[in-house]
Amino acid sequence: CSLGSEGLQDASETAVLNANYLLARLQREGVAEYLPLAFGERCMHEFVLDGSVMKKELGIRTLDLAKRLLDHGFHPPTVYFPLLVEEALLIEPTETETKETLDAFADAIAAILREAKVDPEIARNAPYTTPVRRLDEAGAAKRPVIRQPIAS
């Protein structure tokens, strides 16, 4: 409501532009060789990459790539969704992202893939720069440790 009709249209158009720009940058950087677009050729405000080739050729999973992005200063995109895409990476740059941030994100993904060609263990053991290293996510889901008392 605060944007108004014109502002909402502008925000939507910018989100679509950012997504298509980032997709083009990733394809230009050679990322599509390992992370091809899962659906179609163009996108709206988001796109899904298929990491199955990356997993097969480089030996790293989508989760490994996402964890390594933390070391490059990026919050990782959604992984393993949609479920019908093996090793899915859902990327949704918003209308507030700058061109510089989109370029840096594309450069980071390209760098991680180049790094994985030489030593996939780096990505498999990421992150390195966060206060907490890689968590046992399956164990945490099965046996959650809740520090806040549950109100009855």
Coordinates of N, CA and C in Angstrom, one line a residue:
C1 N 0.8 -1.2 0.0 CA 0.0 0.0 0.0 C 0.9 1.3 0.0
S2 N 2.0 1.2 0.7 CA 2.8 2.4 0.8 C 3.5 2.8 -0.5
L3 N 3.7 1.8 -1.4 CA 4.3 2.1 -2.7 C 3.3 2.7 -3.7
G4 N 2.0 2.4 -3.6 CA 1.1 2.8 -4.5 C 1.1 1.9 -5.8
S5 N 0.2 2.1 -6.7 CA 0.2 1.3 -7.9 C 1.4 1.4 -8.7
E6 N 1.9 2.6 -9.0 CA 3.1 2.8 -9.8 C 4.3 2.3 -9.1
G7 N 4.4 2.5 -7.8 CA 5.6 1.9 -7.1 C 5.6 0.4 -7.0
L8 N 4.5 -0.2 -6.9 CA 4.4 -1.7 -6.9 C 4.8 -2.2 -8.3
Q9 N 4.3 -1.6 -9.3 CA 4.7 -2.0 -10.7 C 6.2 -1.8 -10.9
D10 N 6.8 -0.7 -10.4 CA 8.2 -0.5 -10.5 C 9.0 -1.5 -9.8
A11 N 8.6 -1.8 -8.6 CA 9.3 -2.8 -7.8 C 9.2 -4.2 -8.4
S12 N 8.1 -4.5 -9.0 CA 7.9 -5.8 -9.6 C 8.8 -5.9 -10.9
E13 N 8.8 -4.8 -11.7 CA 9.6 -4.8 -12.9 C 11.1 -4.9 -12.5
T14 N 11.5 -4.3 -11.5 CA 12.9 -4.3 -11.1 C 13.3 -5.7 -10.6
A15 N 12.4 -6.4 -9.9 CA 12.7 -7.7 -9.4 C 12.9 -8.7 -10.6
V16 N 12.0 -8.5 -11.6 CA 12.1 -9.4 -12.8 C 13.4 -9.0 -13.6
L17 N 13.7 -7.8 -13.7 CA 15.0 -7.4 -14.3 C 16.2 -7.9 -13.6
N18 N 16.2 -7.8 -12.3 CA 17.3 -8.4 -11.5 C 17.5 -9.9 -11.7
A19 N 16.4 -10.6 -11.7 CA 16.4 -12.0 -11.8 C 17.0 -12.4 -13.2
N20 N 16.5 -11.7 -14.2 CA 17.0 -12.0 -15.6 C 18.4 -11.6 -15.8
Y21 N 18.8 -10.5 -15.2 CA 20.2 -10.0 -15.3 C 21.1 -11.1 -14.6
L22 N 20.8 -11.5 -13.4 CA 21.6 -12.4 -12.7 C 21.7 -13.8 -13.4
L23 N 20.6 -14.2 -14.0 CA 20.6 -15.4 -14.7 C 21.6 -15.3 -15.9
A24 N 21.5 -14.2 -16.6 CA 22.4 -14.0 -17.8 C 23.9 -13.9 -17.3
R25 N 24.1 -13.3 -16.2 CA 25.5 -13.2 -15.7 C 26.0 -14.6 -15.3
L26 N 25.1 -15.4 -14.7 CA 25.6 -16.8 -14.3 C 25.8 -17.6 -15.6
Q27 N 25.0 -17.4 -16.6 CA 25.3 -18.2 -17.8 C 26.6 -17.7 -18.5
R28 N 26.8 -16.4 -18.5 CA 28.0 -15.8 -19.1 C 29.3 -16.3 -18.3
E29 N 29.2 -16.5 -17.0 CA 30.3 -16.9 -16.2 C 30.7 -18.4 -16.4
G30 N 29.9 -19.1 -17.2 CA 30.2 -20.5 -17.3 C 29.5 -21.4 -16.3
V31 N 28.7 -20.8 -15.5 CA 28.0 -21.5 -14.4 C 27.0 -22.5 -14.9
A32 N 26.4 -22.2 -16.1 CA 25.3 -23.1 -16.6 C 25.9 -24.5 -17.0
E33 N 27.2 -24.6 -17.2 CA 27.7 -25.9 -17.5 C 27.5 -26.9 -16.3
Y34 N 27.5 -26.4 -15.1 CA 27.3 -27.2 -13.9 C 26.0 -27.0 -13.2
L35 N 25.4 -25.8 -13.4 CA 24.1 -25.4 -12.8 C 23.2 -24.9 -13.9
P36 N 22.7 -25.8 -14.8 CA 21.8 -25.3 -15.8 C 20.4 -24.9 -15.3
L37 N 19.8 -24.0 -16.0 CA 18.4 -23.6 -15.7 C 17.5 -24.8 -15.7
A38 N 16.7 -24.9 -14.7 CA 15.8 -26.1 -14.6 C 14.6 -26.0 -15.5
F39 N 14.1 -24.8 -15.7 CA 12.9 -24.6 -16.5 C 13.0 -23.4 -17.4
G40 N 12.7 -23.6 -18.7 CA 12.6 -22.5 -19.6 C 13.9 -21.8 -19.9
E41 N 13.7 -20.6 -20.5 CA 14.9 -19.8 -20.9 C 14.9 -18.5 -20.2
R42 N 13.8 -18.0 -19.9 CA 13.7 -16.7 -19.2 C 12.9 -16.9 -17.9
C43 N 13.0 -15.9 -17.0 CA 12.3 -16.1 -15.7 C 11.6 -14.8 -15.4
M44 N 10.8 -14.9 -14.4 CA 10.1 -13.7 -13.9 C 11.0 -13.2 -12.7
H45 N 10.5 -13.3 -11.5 CA 11.3 -12.7 -10.3 C 12.2 -13.7 -9.7
E46 N 12.2 -15.0 -10.2 CA 13.0 -16.0 -9.6 C 13.4 -17.1 -10.6
F47 N 14.4 -17.9 -10.4 CA 14.7 -19.0 -11.3 C 15.3 -20.1 -10.5
V48 N 15.2 -21.3 -11.0 CA 15.7 -22.5 -10.4 C 16.8 -23.1 -11.2
L49 N 17.9 -23.4 -10.5 CA 19.0 -24.0 -11.2 C 19.1 -25.5 -10.7
D50 N 19.5 -26.4 -11.6 CA 19.6 -27.8 -11.4 C 21.0 -28.2 -11.1
G51 N 21.3 -28.6 -9.9 CA 22.7 -28.9 -9.4 C 23.1 -30.3 -9.6
S52 N 22.3 -31.1 -10.4 CA 22.6 -32.5 -10.5 C 23.9 -32.7 -11.3
V53 N 24.2 -31.9 -12.3 CA 25.4 -31.9 -13.1 C 26.6 -31.6 -12.2
M54 N 26.4 -30.5 -11.4 CA 27.5 -30.1 -10.4 C 27.8 -31.3 -9.5
K55 N 26.8 -31.9 -9.0 CA 27.0 -33.0 -8.1 C 27.8 -34.2 -8.8
K56 N 27.4 -34.5 -10.0 CA 28.0 -35.6 -10.7 C 29.4 -35.3 -11.2
E57 N 29.6 -34.1 -11.7 CA 30.9 -33.7 -12.3 C 31.9 -33.2 -11.3
L58 N 31.4 -32.4 -10.3 CA 32.4 -31.8 -9.4 C 32.4 -32.4 -8.0
G59 N 31.3 -33.3 -7.7 CA 31.3 -33.9 -6.4 C 30.8 -33.1 -5.3
I60 N 30.2 -32.0 -5.6 CA 29.6 -31.1 -4.5 C 28.1 -31.0 -4.7
R61 N 27.4 -31.0 -3.6 CA 26.0 -30.9 -3.6 C 25.5 -29.4 -3.5
T62 N 24.3 -29.2 -3.8 CA 23.7 -27.8 -3.7 C 23.9 -27.3 -2.3
L63 N 23.8 -28.1 -1.3 CA 24.0 -27.7 0.1 C 25.4 -27.2 0.3
D64 N 26.4 -27.9 -0.3 CA 27.8 -27.5 -0.2 C 28.0 -26.1 -0.8
L65 N 27.4 -25.9 -1.9 CA 27.5 -24.6 -2.6 C 26.9 -23.5 -1.7
A66 N 25.7 -23.8 -1.2 CA 25.1 -22.8 -0.3 C 25.9 -22.5 0.9
K67 N 26.5 -23.5 1.5 CA 27.3 -23.3 2.7 C 28.6 -22.5 2.4
R68 N 29.1 -22.8 1.2 CA 30.3 -22.0 0.8 C 30.0 -20.6 0.5
L69 N 28.8 -20.3 0.0 CA 28.4 -18.9 -0.2 C 28.5 -18.1 1.0
L70 N 28.3 -18.7 2.2 CA 28.4 -18.0 3.5 C 29.8 -17.4 3.6
D71 N 30.8 -18.2 3.2 CA 32.2 -17.7 3.3 C 32.5 -16.5 2.4
H72 N 31.7 -16.4 1.4 CA 31.8 -15.3 0.4 C 30.9 -14.1 0.8
G73 N 30.2 -14.2 2.0 CA 29.5 -13.1 2.5 C 28.0 -13.0 2.0
F74 N 27.5 -14.1 1.4 CA 26.1 -14.1 0.9 C 25.3 -15.1 1.7
H75 N 24.1 -14.7 2.0 CA 23.1 -15.6 2.6 C 22.7 -16.5 1.4
P76 N 22.7 -17.8 1.7 CA 22.5 -18.7 0.6 C 21.0 -18.7 0.1
P77 N 20.8 -19.0 -1.1 CA 19.4 -19.1 -1.6 C 18.7 -20.4 -1.1
T78 N 17.5 -20.6 -1.4 CA 16.7 -21.8 -1.0 C 17.3 -23.0 -1.8
V79 N 17.6 -24.0 -1.0 CA 18.1 -25.3 -1.6 C 17.0 -26.4 -1.5
Y80 N 17.1 -27.3 -2.5 CA 16.2 -28.5 -2.5 C 14.8 -28.2 -2.6
F81 N 14.4 -27.0 -3.2 CA 13.1 -26.7 -3.5 C 13.0 -26.0 -4.9
P82 N 12.2 -26.3 -5.8 CA 11.1 -27.3 -5.7 C 11.6 -28.7 -5.6
L83 N 10.9 -29.6 -5.0 CA 11.3 -31.0 -4.8 C 11.4 -31.8 -6.1
L84 N 10.8 -31.3 -7.2 CA 10.9 -32.1 -8.4 C 12.2 -31.9 -9.2
V85 N 13.0 -30.9 -8.7 CA 14.3 -30.7 -9.3 C 15.4 -31.3 -8.4
E86 N 16.2 -32.2 -8.9 CA 17.3 -32.8 -8.1 C 18.3 -31.7 -7.9
E87 N 18.7 -31.6 -6.6 CA 19.7 -30.6 -6.2 C 19.3 -29.2 -6.6
A88 N 18.1 -28.8 -6.4 CA 17.5 -27.5 -6.8 C 18.2 -26.4 -6.0
L89 N 18.4 -25.3 -6.7 CA 18.8 -24.0 -6.1 C 17.9 -22.9 -6.6
L90 N 17.0 -22.4 -5.7 CA 16.0 -21.4 -6.1 C 16.6 -20.0 -5.8
I91 N 16.8 -19.2 -6.8 CA 17.4 -17.9 -6.6 C 16.4 -16.9 -6.9
E92 N 16.2 -16.0 -6.0 CA 15.2 -14.9 -6.1 C 15.7 -13.6 -5.6
P93 N 16.5 -12.9 -6.5 CA 17.0 -11.6 -6.2 C 15.8 -10.6 -6.1
T94 N 15.8 -9.8 -5.1 CA 14.7 -8.9 -4.9 C 14.9 -7.6 -5.7
E95 N 14.0 -6.7 -5.7 CA 14.1 -5.4 -6.4 C 15.1 -4.5 -5.7
T96 N 15.5 -4.8 -4.4 CA 16.4 -3.9 -3.7 C 17.8 -4.3 -3.9
E97 N 18.1 -5.4 -4.6 CA 19.5 -5.7 -4.9 C 20.2 -4.8 -5.9
T98 N 21.4 -4.4 -5.7 CA 22.1 -3.5 -6.6 C 22.8 -4.4 -7.7
K99 N 23.1 -3.7 -8.8 CA 23.9 -4.4 -9.8 C 25.2 -5.0 -9.3
E100 N 25.9 -4.2 -8.4 CA 27.1 -4.6 -7.8 C 27.0 -5.9 -7.0
T101 N 25.9 -6.0 -6.2 CA 25.6 -7.1 -5.4 C 25.3 -8.4 -6.3
L102 N 24.6 -8.2 -7.3 CA 24.3 -9.3 -8.3 C 25.5 -9.7 -8.9
D103 N 26.4 -8.8 -9.4 CA 27.7 -9.2 -10.0 C 28.5 -10.0 -9.0
A104 N 28.6 -9.5 -7.8 CA 29.4 -10.2 -6.8 C 28.9 -11.6 -6.5
F105 N 27.6 -11.7 -6.5 CA 27.0 -13.0 -6.2 C 27.3 -14.0 -7.4
A106 N 27.2 -13.5 -8.6 CA 27.6 -14.3 -9.8 C 29.0 -14.7 -9.7
D107 N 29.9 -13.8 -9.4 CA 31.3 -14.0 -9.3 C 31.6 -15.1 -8.2
A108 N 30.9 -15.0 -7.1 CA 31.1 -15.9 -6.0 C 30.7 -17.3 -6.4
I109 N 29.6 -17.5 -7.1 CA 29.2 -18.8 -7.5 C 30.2 -19.4 -8.5
A110 N 30.7 -18.5 -9.5 CA 31.7 -19.0 -10.4 C 33.0 -19.4 -9.7
A111 N 33.4 -18.6 -8.8 CA 34.6 -18.9 -8.0 C 34.5 -20.2 -7.3
I112 N 33.3 -20.5 -6.7 CA 33.1 -21.7 -5.9 C 33.2 -22.9 -6.8
L113 N 32.6 -22.8 -8.0 CA 32.7 -23.9 -9.0 C 34.1 -24.1 -9.5
R114 N 34.8 -23.1 -9.7 CA 36.2 -23.2 -10.2 C 37.0 -23.9 -9.1
E115 N 36.8 -23.5 -7.8 CA 37.5 -24.0 -6.7 C 37.2 -25.5 -6.5
A116 N 35.9 -25.9 -6.8 CA 35.5 -27.3 -6.6 C 36.1 -28.2 -7.7
K117 N 36.4 -27.6 -8.8 CA 37.1 -28.4 -9.9 C 38.5 -28.9 -9.4
V118 N 39.1 -28.0 -8.6 CA 40.5 -28.3 -8.1 C 40.4 -29.1 -6.8
D119 N 39.5 -28.7 -5.8 CA 39.4 -29.4 -4.5 C 38.0 -29.3 -4.0
P120 N 37.2 -30.3 -4.3 CA 35.8 -30.2 -3.8 C 35.6 -30.3 -2.3
E121 N 36.6 -30.7 -1.6 CA 36.5 -30.8 -0.1 C 36.4 -29.5 0.5
I122 N 36.9 -28.4 -0.2 CA 36.7 -27.1 0.4 C 35.2 -26.8 0.5
A123 N 34.4 -27.0 -0.5 CA 33.0 -26.7 -0.4 C 32.3 -27.7 0.5
R124 N 32.7 -29.0 0.5 CA 32.1 -30.0 1.3 C 32.2 -29.7 2.8
N125 N 33.2 -29.0 3.2 CA 33.5 -28.7 4.6 C 33.1 -27.3 5.0
A126 N 32.6 -26.5 4.1 CA 32.2 -25.1 4.3 C 31.0 -25.1 5.3
P127 N 30.8 -24.0 6.0 CA 31.5 -22.8 6.0 C 32.7 -22.7 6.9
Y128 N 33.6 -21.8 6.7 CA 34.8 -21.6 7.5 C 34.8 -20.4 8.3
T129 N 34.1 -19.3 7.8 CA 34.1 -18.0 8.4 C 33.0 -17.7 9.4
T130 N 32.1 -18.6 9.6 CA 30.9 -18.3 10.4 C 31.2 -18.8 11.8
P131 N 30.5 -18.2 12.8 CA 30.8 -18.6 14.2 C 30.5 -20.1 14.5
V132 N 29.6 -20.7 13.7 CA 29.3 -22.1 13.9 C 29.6 -22.8 12.6
R133 N 30.3 -23.9 12.6 CA 30.6 -24.6 11.4 C 29.4 -25.4 10.9
R134 N 29.5 -26.3 10.0 CA 28.4 -27.0 9.5 C 27.7 -27.8 10.5
L135 N 26.4 -27.6 10.6 CA 25.5 -28.2 11.6 C 25.0 -29.6 11.0
D136 N 24.7 -30.5 12.0 CA 24.0 -31.7 11.6 C 22.5 -31.4 11.5
E137 N 22.1 -31.0 10.3 CA 20.7 -30.5 10.1 C 19.7 -31.6 10.3
A138 N 20.0 -32.8 9.9 CA 19.1 -34.0 10.1 C 18.9 -34.3 11.5
G139 N 20.0 -34.3 12.3 CA 20.0 -34.5 13.7 C 19.2 -33.4 14.4
A140 N 19.4 -32.2 14.0 CA 18.7 -31.1 14.7 C 17.2 -31.2 14.4
A141 N 16.8 -31.6 13.3 CA 15.4 -31.8 13.0 C 14.8 -32.9 13.8
K142 N 15.6 -34.0 14.0 CA 15.1 -35.2 14.7 C 15.1 -35.0 16.2
R143 N 16.2 -34.3 16.7 CA 16.4 -34.1 18.1 C 16.6 -32.6 18.4
P144 N 15.6 -31.7 18.3 CA 15.8 -30.3 18.5 C 16.2 -30.0 20.0
V145 N 17.1 -29.1 20.2 CA 17.4 -28.6 21.5 C 16.8 -27.2 21.6
I146 N 15.8 -27.2 22.5 CA 15.1 -25.9 22.7 C 15.5 -25.3 24.0
R147 N 16.1 -24.1 23.9 CA 16.6 -23.4 25.1 C 15.6 -22.6 25.8
Q148 N 14.6 -22.2 25.0 CA 13.5 -21.4 25.6 C 12.4 -22.3 26.1
P149 N 12.0 -22.2 27.4 CA 11.0 -23.0 27.9 C 9.7 -22.9 27.1
I150 N 9.0 -24.0 26.8 CA 7.8 -23.9 26.1 C 6.7 -23.5 27.1
A151 N 5.9 -22.5 26.7 CA 4.8 -22.0 27.6 C 3.7 -23.0 27.5
S152 N 3.1 -23.2 28.6 CA 1.9 -24.2 28.6 C 0.6 -23.5 28.7

